[in-house]
Coordinates of C-alpha atoms in Angstrom, one line a residue:
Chain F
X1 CA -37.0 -104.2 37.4
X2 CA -37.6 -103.2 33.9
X3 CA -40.5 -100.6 34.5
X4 CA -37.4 -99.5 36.9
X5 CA -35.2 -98.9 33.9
X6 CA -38.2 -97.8 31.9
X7 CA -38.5 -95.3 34.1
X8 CA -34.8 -94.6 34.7
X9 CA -34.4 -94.2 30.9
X10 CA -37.3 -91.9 30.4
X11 CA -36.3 -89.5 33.3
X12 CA -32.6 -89.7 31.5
X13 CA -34.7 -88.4 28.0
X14 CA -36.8 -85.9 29.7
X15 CA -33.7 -84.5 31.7
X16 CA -31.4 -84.2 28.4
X17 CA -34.7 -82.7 26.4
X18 CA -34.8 -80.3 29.3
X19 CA -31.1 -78.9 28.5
X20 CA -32.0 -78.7 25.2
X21 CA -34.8 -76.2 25.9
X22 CA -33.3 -74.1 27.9
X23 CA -30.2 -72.3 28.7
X24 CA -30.6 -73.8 32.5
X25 CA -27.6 -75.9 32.6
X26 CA -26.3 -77.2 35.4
X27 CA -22.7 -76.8 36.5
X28 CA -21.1 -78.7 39.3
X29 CA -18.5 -76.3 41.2
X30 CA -15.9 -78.6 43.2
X31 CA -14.5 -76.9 46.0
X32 CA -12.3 -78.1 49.3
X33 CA -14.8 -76.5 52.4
X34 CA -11.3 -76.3 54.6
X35 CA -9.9 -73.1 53.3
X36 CA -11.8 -69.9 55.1
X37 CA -12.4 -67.0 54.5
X38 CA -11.8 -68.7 50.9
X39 CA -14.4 -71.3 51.3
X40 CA -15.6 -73.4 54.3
X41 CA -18.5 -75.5 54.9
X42 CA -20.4 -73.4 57.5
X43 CA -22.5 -74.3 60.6
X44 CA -25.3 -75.0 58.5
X45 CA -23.4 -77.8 56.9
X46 CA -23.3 -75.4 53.5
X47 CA -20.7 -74.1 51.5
X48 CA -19.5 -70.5 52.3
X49 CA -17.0 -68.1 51.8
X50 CA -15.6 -65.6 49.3
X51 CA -15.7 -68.2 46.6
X52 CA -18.7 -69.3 47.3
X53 CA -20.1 -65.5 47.2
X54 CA -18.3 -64.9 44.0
X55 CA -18.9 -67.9 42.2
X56 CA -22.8 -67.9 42.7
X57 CA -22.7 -64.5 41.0
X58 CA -20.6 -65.6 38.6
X59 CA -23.3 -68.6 37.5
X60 CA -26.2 -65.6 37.9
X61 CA -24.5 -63.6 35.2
X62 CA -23.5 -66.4 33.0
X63 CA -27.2 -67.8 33.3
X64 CA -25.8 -71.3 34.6
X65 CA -27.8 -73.3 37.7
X66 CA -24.5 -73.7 39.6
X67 CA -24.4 -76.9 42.8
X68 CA -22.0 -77.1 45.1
X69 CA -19.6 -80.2 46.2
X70 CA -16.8 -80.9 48.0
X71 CA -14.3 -82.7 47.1
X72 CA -10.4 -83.5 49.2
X73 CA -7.7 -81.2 47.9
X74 CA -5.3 -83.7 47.1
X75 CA -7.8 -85.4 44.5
X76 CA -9.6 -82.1 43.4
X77 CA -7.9 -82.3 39.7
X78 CA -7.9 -85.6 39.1
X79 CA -11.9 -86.1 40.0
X80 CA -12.2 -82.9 37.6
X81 CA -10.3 -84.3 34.6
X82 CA -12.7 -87.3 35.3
X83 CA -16.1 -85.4 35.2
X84 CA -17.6 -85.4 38.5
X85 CA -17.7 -82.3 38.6
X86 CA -17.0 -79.3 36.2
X87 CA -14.8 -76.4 37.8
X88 CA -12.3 -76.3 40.8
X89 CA -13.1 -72.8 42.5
X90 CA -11.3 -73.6 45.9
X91 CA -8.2 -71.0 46.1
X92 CA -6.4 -72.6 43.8
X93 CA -3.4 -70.0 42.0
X94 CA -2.8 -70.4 38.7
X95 CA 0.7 -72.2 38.2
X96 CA 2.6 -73.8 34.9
X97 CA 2.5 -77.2 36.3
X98 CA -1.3 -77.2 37.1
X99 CA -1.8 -75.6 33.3
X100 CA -0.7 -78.7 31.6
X101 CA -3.1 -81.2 33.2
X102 CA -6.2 -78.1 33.6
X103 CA -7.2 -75.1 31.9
X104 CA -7.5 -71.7 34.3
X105 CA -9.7 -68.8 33.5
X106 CA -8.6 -65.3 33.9
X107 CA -7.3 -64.7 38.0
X108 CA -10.6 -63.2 40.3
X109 CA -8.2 -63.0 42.9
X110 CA -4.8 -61.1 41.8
X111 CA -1.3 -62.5 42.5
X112 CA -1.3 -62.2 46.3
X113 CA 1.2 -62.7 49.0
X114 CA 2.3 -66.0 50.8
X115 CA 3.3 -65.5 54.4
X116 CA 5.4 -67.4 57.3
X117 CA 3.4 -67.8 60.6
X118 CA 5.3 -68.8 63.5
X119 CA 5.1 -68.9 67.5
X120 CA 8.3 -66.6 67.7
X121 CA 9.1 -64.0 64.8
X122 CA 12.9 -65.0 64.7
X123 CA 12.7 -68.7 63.9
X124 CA 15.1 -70.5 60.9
X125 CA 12.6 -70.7 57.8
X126 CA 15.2 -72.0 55.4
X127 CA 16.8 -74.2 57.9
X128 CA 14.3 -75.7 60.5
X129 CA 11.0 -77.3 59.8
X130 CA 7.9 -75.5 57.5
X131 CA 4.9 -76.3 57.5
X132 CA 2.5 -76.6 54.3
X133 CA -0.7 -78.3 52.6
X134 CA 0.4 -80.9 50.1
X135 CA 0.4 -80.4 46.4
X136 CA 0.5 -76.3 47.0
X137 CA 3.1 -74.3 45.5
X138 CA 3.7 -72.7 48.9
X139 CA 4.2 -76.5 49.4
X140 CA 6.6 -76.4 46.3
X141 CA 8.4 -73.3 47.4
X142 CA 9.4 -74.7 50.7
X143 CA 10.5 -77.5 49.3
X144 CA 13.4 -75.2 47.3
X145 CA 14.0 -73.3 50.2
X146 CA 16.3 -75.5 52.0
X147 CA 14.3 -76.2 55.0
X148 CA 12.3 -79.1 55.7
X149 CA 9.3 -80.0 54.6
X150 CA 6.2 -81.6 56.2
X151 CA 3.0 -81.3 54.1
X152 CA -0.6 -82.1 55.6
X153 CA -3.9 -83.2 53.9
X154 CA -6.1 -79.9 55.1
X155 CA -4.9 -76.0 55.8
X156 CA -6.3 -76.9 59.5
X157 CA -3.8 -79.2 60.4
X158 CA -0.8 -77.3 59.4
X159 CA -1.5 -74.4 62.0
X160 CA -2.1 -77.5 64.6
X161 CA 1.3 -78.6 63.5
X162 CA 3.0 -75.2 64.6
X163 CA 0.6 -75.3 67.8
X164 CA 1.6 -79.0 69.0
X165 CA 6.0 -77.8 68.2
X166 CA 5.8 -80.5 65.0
X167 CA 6.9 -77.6 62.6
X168 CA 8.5 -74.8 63.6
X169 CA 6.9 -72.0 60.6
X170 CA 3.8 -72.7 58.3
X171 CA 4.2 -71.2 54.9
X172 CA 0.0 -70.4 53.6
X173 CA -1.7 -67.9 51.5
X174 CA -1.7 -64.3 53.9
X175 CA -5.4 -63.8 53.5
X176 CA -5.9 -67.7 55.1
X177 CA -3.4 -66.8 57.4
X178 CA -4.3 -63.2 58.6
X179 CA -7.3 -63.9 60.6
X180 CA -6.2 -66.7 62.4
X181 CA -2.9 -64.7 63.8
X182 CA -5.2 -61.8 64.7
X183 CA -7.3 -64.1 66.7
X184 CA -4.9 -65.9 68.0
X185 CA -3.7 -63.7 71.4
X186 CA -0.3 -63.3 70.6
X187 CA 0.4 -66.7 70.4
X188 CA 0.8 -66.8 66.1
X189 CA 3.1 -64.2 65.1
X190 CA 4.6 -63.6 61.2
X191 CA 8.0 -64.6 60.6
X192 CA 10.0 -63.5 57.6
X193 CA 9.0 -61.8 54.3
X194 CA 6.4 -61.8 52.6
X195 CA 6.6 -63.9 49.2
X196 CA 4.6 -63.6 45.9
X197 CA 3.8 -66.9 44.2
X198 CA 1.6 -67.7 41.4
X199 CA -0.4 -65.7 38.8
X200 CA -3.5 -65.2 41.1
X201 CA -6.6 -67.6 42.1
X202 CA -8.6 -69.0 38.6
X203 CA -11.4 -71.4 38.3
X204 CA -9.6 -74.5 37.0
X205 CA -11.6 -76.5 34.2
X206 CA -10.9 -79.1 32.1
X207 CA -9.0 -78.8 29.2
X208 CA -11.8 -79.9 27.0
X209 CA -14.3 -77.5 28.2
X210 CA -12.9 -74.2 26.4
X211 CA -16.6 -73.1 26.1
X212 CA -17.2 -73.3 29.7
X213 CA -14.1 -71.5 30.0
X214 CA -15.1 -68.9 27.8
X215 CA -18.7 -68.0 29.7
X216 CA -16.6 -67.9 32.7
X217 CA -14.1 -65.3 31.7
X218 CA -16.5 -63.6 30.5
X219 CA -18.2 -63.3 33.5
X220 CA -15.2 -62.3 35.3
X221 CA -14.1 -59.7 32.9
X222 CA -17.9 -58.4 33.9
X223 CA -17.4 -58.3 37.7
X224 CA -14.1 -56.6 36.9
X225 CA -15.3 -53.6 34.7
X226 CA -18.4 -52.7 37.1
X227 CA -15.9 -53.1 40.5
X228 CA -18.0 -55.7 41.8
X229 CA -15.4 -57.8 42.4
X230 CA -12.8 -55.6 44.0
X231 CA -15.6 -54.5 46.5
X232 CA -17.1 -58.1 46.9
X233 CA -12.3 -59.0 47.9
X234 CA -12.3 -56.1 50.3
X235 CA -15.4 -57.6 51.9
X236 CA -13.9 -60.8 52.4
X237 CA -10.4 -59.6 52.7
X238 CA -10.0 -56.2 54.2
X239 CA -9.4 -52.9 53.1
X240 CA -5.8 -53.9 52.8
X241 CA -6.0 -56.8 50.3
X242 CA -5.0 -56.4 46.4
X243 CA -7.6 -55.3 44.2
X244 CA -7.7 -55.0 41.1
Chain I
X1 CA -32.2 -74.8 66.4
X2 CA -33.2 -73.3 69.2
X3 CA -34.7 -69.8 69.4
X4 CA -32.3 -68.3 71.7
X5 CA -29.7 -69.6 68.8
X6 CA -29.8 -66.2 66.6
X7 CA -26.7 -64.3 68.1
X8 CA -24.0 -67.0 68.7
X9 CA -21.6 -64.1 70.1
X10 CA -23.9 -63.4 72.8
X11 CA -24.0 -66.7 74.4
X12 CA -22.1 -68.3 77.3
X13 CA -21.8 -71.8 79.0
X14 CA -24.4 -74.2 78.6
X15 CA -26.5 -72.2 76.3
X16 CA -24.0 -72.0 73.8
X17 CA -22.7 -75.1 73.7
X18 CA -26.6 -76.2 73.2
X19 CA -26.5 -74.3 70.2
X20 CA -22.8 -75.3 69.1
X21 CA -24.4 -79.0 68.9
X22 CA -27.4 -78.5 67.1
X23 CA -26.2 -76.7 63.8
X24 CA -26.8 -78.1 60.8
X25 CA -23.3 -79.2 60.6
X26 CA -23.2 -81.4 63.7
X27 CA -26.7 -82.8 62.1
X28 CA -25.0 -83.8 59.4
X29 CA -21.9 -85.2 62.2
X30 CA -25.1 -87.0 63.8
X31 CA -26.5 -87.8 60.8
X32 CA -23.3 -90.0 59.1
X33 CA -23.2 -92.4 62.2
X34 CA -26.3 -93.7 60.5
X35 CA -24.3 -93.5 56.8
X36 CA -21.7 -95.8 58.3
X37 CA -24.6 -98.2 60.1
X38 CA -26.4 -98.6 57.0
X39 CA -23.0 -99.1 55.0
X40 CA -22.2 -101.8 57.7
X41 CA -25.5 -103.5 57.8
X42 CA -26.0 -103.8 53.8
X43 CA -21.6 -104.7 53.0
X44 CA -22.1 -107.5 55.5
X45 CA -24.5 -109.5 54.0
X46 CA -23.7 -108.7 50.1
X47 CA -19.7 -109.4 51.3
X48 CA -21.2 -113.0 52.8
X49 CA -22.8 -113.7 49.0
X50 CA -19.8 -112.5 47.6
X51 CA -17.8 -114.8 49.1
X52 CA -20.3 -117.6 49.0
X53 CA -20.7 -117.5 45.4
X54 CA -16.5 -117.2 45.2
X55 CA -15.9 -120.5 47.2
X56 CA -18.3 -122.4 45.2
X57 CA -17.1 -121.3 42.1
X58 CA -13.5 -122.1 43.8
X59 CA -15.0 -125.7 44.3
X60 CA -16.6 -125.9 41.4
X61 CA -15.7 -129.3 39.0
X62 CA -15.7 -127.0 35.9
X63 CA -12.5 -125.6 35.4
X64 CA -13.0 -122.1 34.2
X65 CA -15.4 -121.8 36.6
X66 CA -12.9 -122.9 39.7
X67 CA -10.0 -120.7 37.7
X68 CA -12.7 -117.9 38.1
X69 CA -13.4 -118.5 41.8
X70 CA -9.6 -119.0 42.6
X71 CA -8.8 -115.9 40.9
X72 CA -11.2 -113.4 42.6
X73 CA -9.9 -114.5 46.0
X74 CA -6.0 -114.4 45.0
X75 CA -6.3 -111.2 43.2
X76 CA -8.5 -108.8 45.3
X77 CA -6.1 -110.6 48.6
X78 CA -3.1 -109.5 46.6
X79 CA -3.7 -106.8 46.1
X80 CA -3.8 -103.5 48.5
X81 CA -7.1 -102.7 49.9
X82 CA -6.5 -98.9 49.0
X83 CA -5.4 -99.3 45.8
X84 CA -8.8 -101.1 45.3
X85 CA -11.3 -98.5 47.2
X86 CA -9.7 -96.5 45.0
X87 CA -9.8 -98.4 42.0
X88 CA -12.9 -100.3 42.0
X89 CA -15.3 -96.9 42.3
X90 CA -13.6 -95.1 39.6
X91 CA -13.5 -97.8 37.0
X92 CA -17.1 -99.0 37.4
X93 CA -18.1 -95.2 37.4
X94 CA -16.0 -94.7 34.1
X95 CA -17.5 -98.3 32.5
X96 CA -21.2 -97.5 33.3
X97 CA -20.8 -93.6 31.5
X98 CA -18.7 -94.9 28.6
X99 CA -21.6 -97.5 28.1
X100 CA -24.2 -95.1 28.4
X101 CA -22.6 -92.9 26.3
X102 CA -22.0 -95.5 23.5
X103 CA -25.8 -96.0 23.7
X104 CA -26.9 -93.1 24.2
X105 CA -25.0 -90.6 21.9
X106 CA -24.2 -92.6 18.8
X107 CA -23.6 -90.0 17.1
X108 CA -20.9 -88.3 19.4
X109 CA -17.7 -87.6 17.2
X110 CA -14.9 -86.7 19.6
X111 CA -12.9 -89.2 21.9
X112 CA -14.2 -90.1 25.0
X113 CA -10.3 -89.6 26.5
X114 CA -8.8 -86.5 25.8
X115 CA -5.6 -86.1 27.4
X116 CA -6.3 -86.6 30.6
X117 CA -10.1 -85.9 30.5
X118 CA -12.7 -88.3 30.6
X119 CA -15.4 -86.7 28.3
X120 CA -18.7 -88.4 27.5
X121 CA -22.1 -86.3 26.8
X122 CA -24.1 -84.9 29.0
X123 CA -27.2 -87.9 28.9
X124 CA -24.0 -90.3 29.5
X125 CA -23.5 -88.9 33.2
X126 CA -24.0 -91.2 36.0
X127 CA -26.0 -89.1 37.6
X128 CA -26.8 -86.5 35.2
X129 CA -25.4 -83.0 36.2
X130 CA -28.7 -81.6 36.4
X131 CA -29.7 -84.2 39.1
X132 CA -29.8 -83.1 43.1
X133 CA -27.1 -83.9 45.1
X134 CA -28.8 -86.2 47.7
X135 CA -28.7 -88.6 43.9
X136 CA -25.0 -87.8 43.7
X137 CA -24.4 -88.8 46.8
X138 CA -26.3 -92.2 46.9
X139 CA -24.3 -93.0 43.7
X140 CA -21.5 -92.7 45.4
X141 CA -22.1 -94.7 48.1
X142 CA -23.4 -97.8 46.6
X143 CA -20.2 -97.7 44.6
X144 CA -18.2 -97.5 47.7
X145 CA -20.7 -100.4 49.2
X146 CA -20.1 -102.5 46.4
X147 CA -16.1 -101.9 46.5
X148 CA -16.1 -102.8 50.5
X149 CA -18.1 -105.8 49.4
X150 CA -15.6 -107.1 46.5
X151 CA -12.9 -106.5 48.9
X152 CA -14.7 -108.1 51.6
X153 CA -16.2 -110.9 49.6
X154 CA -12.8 -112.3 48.7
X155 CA -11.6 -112.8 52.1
X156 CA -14.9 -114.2 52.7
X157 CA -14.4 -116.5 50.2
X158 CA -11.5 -117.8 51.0
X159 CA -12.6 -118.4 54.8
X160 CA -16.1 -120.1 53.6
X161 CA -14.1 -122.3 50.8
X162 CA -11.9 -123.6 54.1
X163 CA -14.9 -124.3 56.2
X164 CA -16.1 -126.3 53.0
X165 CA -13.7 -128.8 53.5
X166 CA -13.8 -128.4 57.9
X167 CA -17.5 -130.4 58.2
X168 CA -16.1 -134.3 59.3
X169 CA -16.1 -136.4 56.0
X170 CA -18.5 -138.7 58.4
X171 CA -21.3 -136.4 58.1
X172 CA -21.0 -136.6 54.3
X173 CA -20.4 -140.3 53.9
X174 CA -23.8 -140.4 55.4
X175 CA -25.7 -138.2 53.8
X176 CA -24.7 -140.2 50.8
X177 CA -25.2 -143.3 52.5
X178 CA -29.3 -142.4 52.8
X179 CA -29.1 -141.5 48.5
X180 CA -28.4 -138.2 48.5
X181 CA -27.1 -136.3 45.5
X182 CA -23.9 -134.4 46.0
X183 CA -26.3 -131.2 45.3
X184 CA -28.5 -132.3 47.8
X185 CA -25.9 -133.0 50.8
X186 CA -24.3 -130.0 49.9
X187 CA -27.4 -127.7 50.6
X188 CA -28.8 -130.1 53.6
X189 CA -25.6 -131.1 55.2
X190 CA -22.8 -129.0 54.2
X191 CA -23.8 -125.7 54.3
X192 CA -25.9 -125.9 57.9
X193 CA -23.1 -127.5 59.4
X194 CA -20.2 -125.0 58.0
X195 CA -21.2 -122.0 59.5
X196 CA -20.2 -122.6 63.4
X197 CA -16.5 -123.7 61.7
X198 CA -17.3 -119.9 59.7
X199 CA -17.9 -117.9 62.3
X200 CA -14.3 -117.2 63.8
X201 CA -13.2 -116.5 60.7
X202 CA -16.3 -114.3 59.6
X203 CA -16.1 -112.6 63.0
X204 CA -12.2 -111.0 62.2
X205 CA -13.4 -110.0 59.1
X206 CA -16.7 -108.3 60.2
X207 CA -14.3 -106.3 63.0
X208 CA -12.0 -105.5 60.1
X209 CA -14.9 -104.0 58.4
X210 CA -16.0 -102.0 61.1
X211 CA -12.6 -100.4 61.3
X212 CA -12.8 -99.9 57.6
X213 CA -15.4 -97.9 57.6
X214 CA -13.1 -94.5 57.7
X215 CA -11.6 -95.6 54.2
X216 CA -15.5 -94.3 52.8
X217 CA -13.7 -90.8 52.6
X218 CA -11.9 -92.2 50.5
X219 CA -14.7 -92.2 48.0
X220 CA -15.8 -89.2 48.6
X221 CA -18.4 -90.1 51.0
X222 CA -18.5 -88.0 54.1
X223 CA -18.2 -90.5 57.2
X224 CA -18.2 -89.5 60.9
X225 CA -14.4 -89.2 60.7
X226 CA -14.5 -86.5 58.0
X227 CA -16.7 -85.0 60.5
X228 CA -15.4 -85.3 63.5
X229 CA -11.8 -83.9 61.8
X230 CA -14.3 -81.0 60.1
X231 CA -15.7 -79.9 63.5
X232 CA -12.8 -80.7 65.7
X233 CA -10.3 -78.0 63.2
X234 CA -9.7 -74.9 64.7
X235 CA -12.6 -72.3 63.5
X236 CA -12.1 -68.7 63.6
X237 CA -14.5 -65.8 63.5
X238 CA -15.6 -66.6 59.8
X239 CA -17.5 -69.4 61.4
X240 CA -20.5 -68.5 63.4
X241 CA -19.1 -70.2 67.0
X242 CA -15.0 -70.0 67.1
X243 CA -12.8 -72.3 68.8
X244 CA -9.7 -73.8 69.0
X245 CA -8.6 -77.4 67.8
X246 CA -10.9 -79.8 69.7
X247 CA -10.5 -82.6 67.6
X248 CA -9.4 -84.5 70.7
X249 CA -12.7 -84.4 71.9
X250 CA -14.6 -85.4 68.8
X251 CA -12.1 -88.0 68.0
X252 CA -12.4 -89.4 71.8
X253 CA -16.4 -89.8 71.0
X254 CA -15.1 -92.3 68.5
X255 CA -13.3 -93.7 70.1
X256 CA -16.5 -94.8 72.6
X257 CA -18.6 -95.2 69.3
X258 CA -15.8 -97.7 67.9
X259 CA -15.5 -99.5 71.3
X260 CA -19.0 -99.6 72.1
X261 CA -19.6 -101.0 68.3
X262 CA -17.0 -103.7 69.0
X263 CA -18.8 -104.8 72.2
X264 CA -22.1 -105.1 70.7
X265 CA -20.2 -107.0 68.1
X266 CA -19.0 -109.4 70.0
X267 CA -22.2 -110.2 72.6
X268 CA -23.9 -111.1 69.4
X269 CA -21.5 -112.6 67.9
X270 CA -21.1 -114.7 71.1
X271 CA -24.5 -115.6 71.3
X272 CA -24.4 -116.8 67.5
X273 CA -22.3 -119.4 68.5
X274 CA -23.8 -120.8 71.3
X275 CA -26.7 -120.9 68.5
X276 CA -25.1 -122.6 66.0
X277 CA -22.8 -124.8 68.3
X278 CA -26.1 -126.5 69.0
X279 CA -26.0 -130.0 68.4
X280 CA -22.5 -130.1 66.2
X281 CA -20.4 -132.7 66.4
X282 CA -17.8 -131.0 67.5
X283 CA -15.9 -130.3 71.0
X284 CA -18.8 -127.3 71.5
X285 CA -21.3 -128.7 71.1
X286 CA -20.7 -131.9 73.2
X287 CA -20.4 -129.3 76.1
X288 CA -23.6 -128.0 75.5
X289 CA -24.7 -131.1 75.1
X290 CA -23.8 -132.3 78.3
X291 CA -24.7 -129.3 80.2
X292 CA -27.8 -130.0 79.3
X293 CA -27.9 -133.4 80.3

């Protein structure tokens, strides 16, 4: 037992000498894996998607050694405030609310639109039942908008909600929603208008962590100036999603 | 897997379905049916000491020590289970880093809460952030084993500290009729003959903890219900084999994994007590007794 925390101890030294010496360090980036084409877990069992994309090159031009978790979307802040990880990259728009508990770095994803889906285009979305994921400001918006509503854990089971006639509209982000209407047959249509909410997607970091915050704006600003980023959202997006 | 598995698109029937089942994902589906058999088998045992320790100390003569013993049981029955999944993990996760960090970063000037962030150094982390994620993820779970185990042992407890009193008086009287010390009858009368009065009681809670199981997510760990909710969602064509919502499928092979985990459950459950009705002076074991006969 104690050559056990012998060794324990000295692989705890070496490790922190380790970060000293170099500029390798390691950040965790916490993510959901239910949100494509934001981020998913793929068939390999990995992380994937847009974010996933962008925020590997984001650690390559920072220098950082950047791991992957997943964490449930309803608990993604407060396991961030309490260090198991070190950003939120998982869709998440930058709101007032979310500022005071988080930091946000500059948007990599520009304000974009929120959008009703629906099985018929002419259905009551301030008056009948809408769809949402919990603790999302589409979530808060339908809540203002008069008509009732039901939130779920994941993005997934809100379209199943529409599907099995428990909600009549779900209220999402356009780009989550776009693909799954297009492969749908006909049977998803949009309802409504489309509505802007948010300041755009950040990376949320604790509030503590300006520094962190720092290399990653900086990194963004990077990706911004040489287009790499506007190409790397049409990619993911379409030709017809906001750039910047 | 297979090396017709390249082009998903291109496939049809059986040959893609093949494929569908062997990506790395439904591994990792395969894979956590082990997680949750590995939870079960080490919970159960560390649950039983739990509990034995807590109804001793419940019996104890020294009075802080039975105030300790009476204390675990009422509080951790009191209170919610979820409230302390969540609880337990988080707080022993935050007490191990802020000791570490005490130790290991003397010199440290800011505050370890800051708002709502929990800051200690970087050597402080429990792992360290540098460390693979397979380390991560065993962390993890033997915090969520030893929060099913708290939970667990206090019910245990409280069963085992009944049983205590359930062996017939007779049986005691005797022991200490031949000179035995009350530590001695305890160990070679008490505790041999409790368990068949246990096991009824034992057996609910082991069922309850197989059900439990699910409530891993909870903690972050990713059980065969994450996955089967995972695979079963509808996938479009980001994903390399789309389909709609079949979670009905995957939850229905849980269904069969649950059931068939409760019959194996109870055959050797069933057998233990024919095992330790053996010779007992009690209604059981007279049948057996004169079945034999």
């Amino acid at each position: 037992m104690k050559k056990l925390i012998l060794s324990t101890a000295t692989l705890a030294m070496t490790a922190s000498f380790a970060l000293a010496a170099g500029h390798g360090e390691t950040v965790r980036m916490g993510t959901e894996g239910a949100y494509p084409p934001y981020n998913f877990i793929n068939d390999a069992g990995e992380v994937d998607g847009f974010e996933r994309e962008l925020g590997d090159e984001l650690c390559a031009r920072a220098e950082l050694t950047c791991e992957w978790v997943t964490n449930e979307w309803d608990s993604i802040i407060p396991n961030l405030t309490a260090g198991n990880y070190d950003t939120i990259m998982a869709g998440m728009s930058i709101t007032d609310e979310r500022d005071e508990v988080i930091d946000f770095t500059q948007n990599y994803v520009p304000p974009a639109a929120s959008a009703y889906v629906a099985l018929s285009a002419d259905v009551d979305l301030t008056g009948g039942v809408v769809a949402a994921q919990t603790a999302t400001i589409q979530a808060g918006y339908v809540a203002e908008s008069g008509a009732t509503l039901v939130e779920f854990a994941t993005p997934d089971e809100t379209i199943a909600a529409i599907r099995n006639g428990e909600a009549d509209a779900v209220f999402a982000d356009k780009d989550f929603l776009a693909p799954i209407v297009n492969e749908s047959g006909g049977e998803l249509v949009w309802a409504g208008e489309d509505v802007q909410l948010g300041g755009g997607l950040g990376l949320g970091i604790r509030e503590s962590d300006g520094e962190l915050r720092e290399t990653f704006n900086a990194a963004i600003q990077s990706m911004k100036d040489d287009g790499t980023l506007n190409a790397m959202i049409t990619k993911w997006f379409g030709p017809e999603a906001l750039t910047f | 897997m297979f090396s017709y598995c390249t082009d998903p698109a291109s496939l049809e029937g059986i040959a893609w379905l093949s494929c569908y089942l062997t990506t790395g994902k439904h591994f990792a589906f395969y894979g956590s049916f082990g997680t949750v058999a590995i939870l079960l088998l080490i919970t159960a045992p560390l649950a039983l000491a739990f509990g034995f320790a807590g109804a001793i100390a419940a019996r104890s003569s020294f009075l802080p020590v039975r105030w300790l013993g009476k204390g675990y049981t009422a509080m951790v029955r009191g209170v919610p289970d979820i409230i302390f999944f969540l609880f337990v993990p988080i707080a022993l996760d935050q007490a191990f880093e802020w000791t570490r960090h005490q130790v290991l970063c003397p010199d440290w000037d800011q505050p370890v809460r800051q708002g709502s962030d929990f800051v200690v150094c970087n050597a402080a982390k429990l792992p360290l952030s540098s460390a693979p994620q397979w380390l991560h993820e065993g962390y993890g779970f033997a915090l969520a084993v030893l929060a099913f185990s708290v939970v667990f042992g206090a019910f245990a407890a409280n069963v085992l500290f009944g049983v205590m009193r359930a062996v017939p008086r007779g049986q005691l009287e005797t022991a200490e009729a031949y000179g035995m010390t009350p530590r001695q009858s305890f160990w070679r009368v008490l505790v041999p003959q409790m368990w068949v009065y246990a096991l009824p009681g034992l057996s609910n809670l082991w069922m309850i903890l197989v059900k439990a199981t699910p409530l891993l997510f909870l903690l972050g760990v990713e059980d065969i219900v994450y996955w089967a909710r995972e695979l079963g969602g509808s996938k479009t064509s980001a994903y390399a084999y789309p389909h709609p919502d079949w979670r009905l499928y995957y939850f229905l092979g849980l269904l069969v994994f649950y059931l068939m985990l409760t019959k194996v459950s109870e055959v050797v459950l069933g057998h233990l007590t024919r095992r330790l009705t053996h010779g007992q002076a009690t209604a059981g074991g007279e049948a057996q007794r004169r079945a034999a006969a």
